[in-house]
mmCIF file of C-alpha atoms and ligand atoms in Angstrom:
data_model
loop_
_atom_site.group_PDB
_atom_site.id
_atom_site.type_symbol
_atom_site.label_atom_id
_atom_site.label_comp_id
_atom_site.label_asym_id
_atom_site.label_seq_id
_atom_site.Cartn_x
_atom_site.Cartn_y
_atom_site.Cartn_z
ATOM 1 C CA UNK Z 21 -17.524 -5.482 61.460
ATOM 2 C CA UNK Z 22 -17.270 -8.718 60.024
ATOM 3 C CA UNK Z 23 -14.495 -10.281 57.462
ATOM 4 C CA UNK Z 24 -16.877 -9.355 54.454
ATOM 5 C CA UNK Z 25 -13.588 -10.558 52.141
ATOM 6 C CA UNK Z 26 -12.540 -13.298 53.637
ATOM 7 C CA UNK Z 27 -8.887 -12.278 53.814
ATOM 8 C CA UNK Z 28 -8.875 -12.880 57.792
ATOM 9 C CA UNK Z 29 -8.963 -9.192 58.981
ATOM 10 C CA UNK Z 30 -11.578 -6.842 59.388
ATOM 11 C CA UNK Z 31 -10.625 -3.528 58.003
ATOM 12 C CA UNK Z 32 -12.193 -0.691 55.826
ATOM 13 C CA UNK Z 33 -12.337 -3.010 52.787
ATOM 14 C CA UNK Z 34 -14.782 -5.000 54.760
ATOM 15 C CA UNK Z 35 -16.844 -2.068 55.278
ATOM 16 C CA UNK Z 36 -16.914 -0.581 51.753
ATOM 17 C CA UNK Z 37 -18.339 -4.263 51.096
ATOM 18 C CA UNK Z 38 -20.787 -4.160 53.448
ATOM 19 C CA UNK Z 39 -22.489 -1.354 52.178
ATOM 20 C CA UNK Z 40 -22.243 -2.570 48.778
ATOM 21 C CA UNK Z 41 -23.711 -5.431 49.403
ATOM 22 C CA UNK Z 42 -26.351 -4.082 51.868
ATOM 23 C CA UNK Z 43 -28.371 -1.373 49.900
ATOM 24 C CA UNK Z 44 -30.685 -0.891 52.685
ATOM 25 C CA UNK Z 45 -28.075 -0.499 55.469
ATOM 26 C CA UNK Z 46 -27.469 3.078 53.958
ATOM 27 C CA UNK Z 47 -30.659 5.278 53.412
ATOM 28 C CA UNK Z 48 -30.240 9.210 52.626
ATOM 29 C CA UNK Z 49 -31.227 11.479 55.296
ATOM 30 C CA UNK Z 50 -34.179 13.163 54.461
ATOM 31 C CA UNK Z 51 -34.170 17.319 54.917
ATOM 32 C CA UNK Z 52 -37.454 19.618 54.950
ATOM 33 C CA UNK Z 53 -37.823 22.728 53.197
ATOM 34 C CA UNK Z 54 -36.199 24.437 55.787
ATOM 35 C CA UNK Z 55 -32.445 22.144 56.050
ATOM 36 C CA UNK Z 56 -30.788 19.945 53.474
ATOM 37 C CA UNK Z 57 -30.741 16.270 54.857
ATOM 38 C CA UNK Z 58 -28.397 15.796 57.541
ATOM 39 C CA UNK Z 59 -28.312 19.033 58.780
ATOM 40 C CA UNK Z 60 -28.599 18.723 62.664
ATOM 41 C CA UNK Z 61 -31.715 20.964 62.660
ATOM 42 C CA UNK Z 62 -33.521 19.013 60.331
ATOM 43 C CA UNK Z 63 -36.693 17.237 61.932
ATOM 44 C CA UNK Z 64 -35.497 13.665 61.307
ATOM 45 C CA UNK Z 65 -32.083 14.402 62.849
ATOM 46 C CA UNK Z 66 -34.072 16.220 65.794
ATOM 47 C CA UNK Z 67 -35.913 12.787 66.481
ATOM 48 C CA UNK Z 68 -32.600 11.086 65.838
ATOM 49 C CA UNK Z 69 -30.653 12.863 68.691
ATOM 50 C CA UNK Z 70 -33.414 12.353 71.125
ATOM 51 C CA UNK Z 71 -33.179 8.731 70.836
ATOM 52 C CA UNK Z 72 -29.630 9.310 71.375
ATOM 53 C CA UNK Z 73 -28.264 9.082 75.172
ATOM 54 C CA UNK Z 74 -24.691 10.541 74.260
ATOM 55 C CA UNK Z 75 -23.683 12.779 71.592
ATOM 56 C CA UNK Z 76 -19.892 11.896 70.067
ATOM 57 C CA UNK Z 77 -18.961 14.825 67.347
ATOM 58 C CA UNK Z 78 -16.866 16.896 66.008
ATOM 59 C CA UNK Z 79 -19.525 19.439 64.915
ATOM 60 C CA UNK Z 80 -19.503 22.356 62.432
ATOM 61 C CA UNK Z 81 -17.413 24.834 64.642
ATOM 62 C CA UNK Z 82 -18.833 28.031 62.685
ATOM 63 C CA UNK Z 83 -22.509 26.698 64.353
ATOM 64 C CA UNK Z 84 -21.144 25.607 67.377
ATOM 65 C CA UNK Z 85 -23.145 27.553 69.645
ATOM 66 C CA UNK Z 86 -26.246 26.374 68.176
ATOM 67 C CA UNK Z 87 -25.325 23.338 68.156
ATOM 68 C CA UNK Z 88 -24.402 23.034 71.758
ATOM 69 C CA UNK Z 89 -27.656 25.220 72.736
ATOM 70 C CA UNK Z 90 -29.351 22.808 70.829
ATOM 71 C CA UNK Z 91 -28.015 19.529 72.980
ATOM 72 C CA UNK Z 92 -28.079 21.362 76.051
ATOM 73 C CA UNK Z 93 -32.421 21.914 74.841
ATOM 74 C CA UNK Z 94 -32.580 18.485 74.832
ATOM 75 C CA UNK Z 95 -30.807 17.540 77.906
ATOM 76 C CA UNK Z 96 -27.787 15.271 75.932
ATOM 77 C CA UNK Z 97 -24.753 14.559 77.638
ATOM 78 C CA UNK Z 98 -22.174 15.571 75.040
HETATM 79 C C1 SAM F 14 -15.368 19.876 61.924
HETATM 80 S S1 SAM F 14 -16.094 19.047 60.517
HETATM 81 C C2 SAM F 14 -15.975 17.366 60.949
HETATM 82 C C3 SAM F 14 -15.676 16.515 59.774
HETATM 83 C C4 SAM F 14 -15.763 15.008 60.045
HETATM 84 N N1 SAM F 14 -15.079 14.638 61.246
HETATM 85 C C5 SAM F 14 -15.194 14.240 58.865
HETATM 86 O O1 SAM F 14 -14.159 13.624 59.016
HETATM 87 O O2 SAM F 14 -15.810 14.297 57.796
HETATM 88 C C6 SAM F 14 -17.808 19.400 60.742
HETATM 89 C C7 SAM F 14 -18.740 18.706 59.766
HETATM 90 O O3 SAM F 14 -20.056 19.183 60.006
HETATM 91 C C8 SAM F 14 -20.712 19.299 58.763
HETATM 92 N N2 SAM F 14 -21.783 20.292 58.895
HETATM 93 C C9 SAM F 14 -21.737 21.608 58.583
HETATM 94 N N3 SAM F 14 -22.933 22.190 58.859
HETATM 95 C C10 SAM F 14 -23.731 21.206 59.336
HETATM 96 C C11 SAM F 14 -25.086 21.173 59.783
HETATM 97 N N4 SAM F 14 -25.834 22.288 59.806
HETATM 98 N N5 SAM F 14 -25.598 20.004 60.205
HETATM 99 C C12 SAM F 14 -24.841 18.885 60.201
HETATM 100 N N6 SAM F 14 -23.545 18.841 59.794
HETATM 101 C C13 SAM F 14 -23.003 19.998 59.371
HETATM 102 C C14 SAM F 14 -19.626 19.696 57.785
HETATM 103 O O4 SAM F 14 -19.965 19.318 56.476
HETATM 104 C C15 SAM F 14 -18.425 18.918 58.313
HETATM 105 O O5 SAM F 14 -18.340 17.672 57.665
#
């Protein structure tokens, strides 16, 4: 993260900036018509993960066994 203010430390000010002043760094997650955006079943998050060679959550505990099963399906270290 860059100084985005200029005040000579990089902090969560300079981040809020950032993405104020980069509208394209921030798209919305697109979802199907079977899960919202986001959700980690949804096909673009699916393609998402397997670009991904390490997995760093703290997942939705109440789907945590899908969501492990689903990791472990796609050989992620996790
Ligand atoms: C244990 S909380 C972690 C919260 C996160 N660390 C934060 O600070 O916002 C799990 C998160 O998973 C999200 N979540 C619930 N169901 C989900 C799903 N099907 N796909 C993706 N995320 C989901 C919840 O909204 C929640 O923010």
């Amino acid at each position: 993260m860059k100084d985005e203010d200029g005040d000579g430390a990089a902090n969560v000010t300079d981040v809020e900036l950032f993405l104020k002043r980069n509208k394209a760094a921030r798209t919305a997650l697109q979802g199907d018509d079977k899960y919202p955006g986001g959700d980690f079943r949804s096909p673009e998050c699916v393609a998402l993960l397997k670009e991904a060679d390490i997995v760093v959550t703290n997942p939705p505990f109440s789907l945590f066994r899908e969501y492990v099963a689903q990791l472990m399906e796609y050989a992620k270290k996790f």
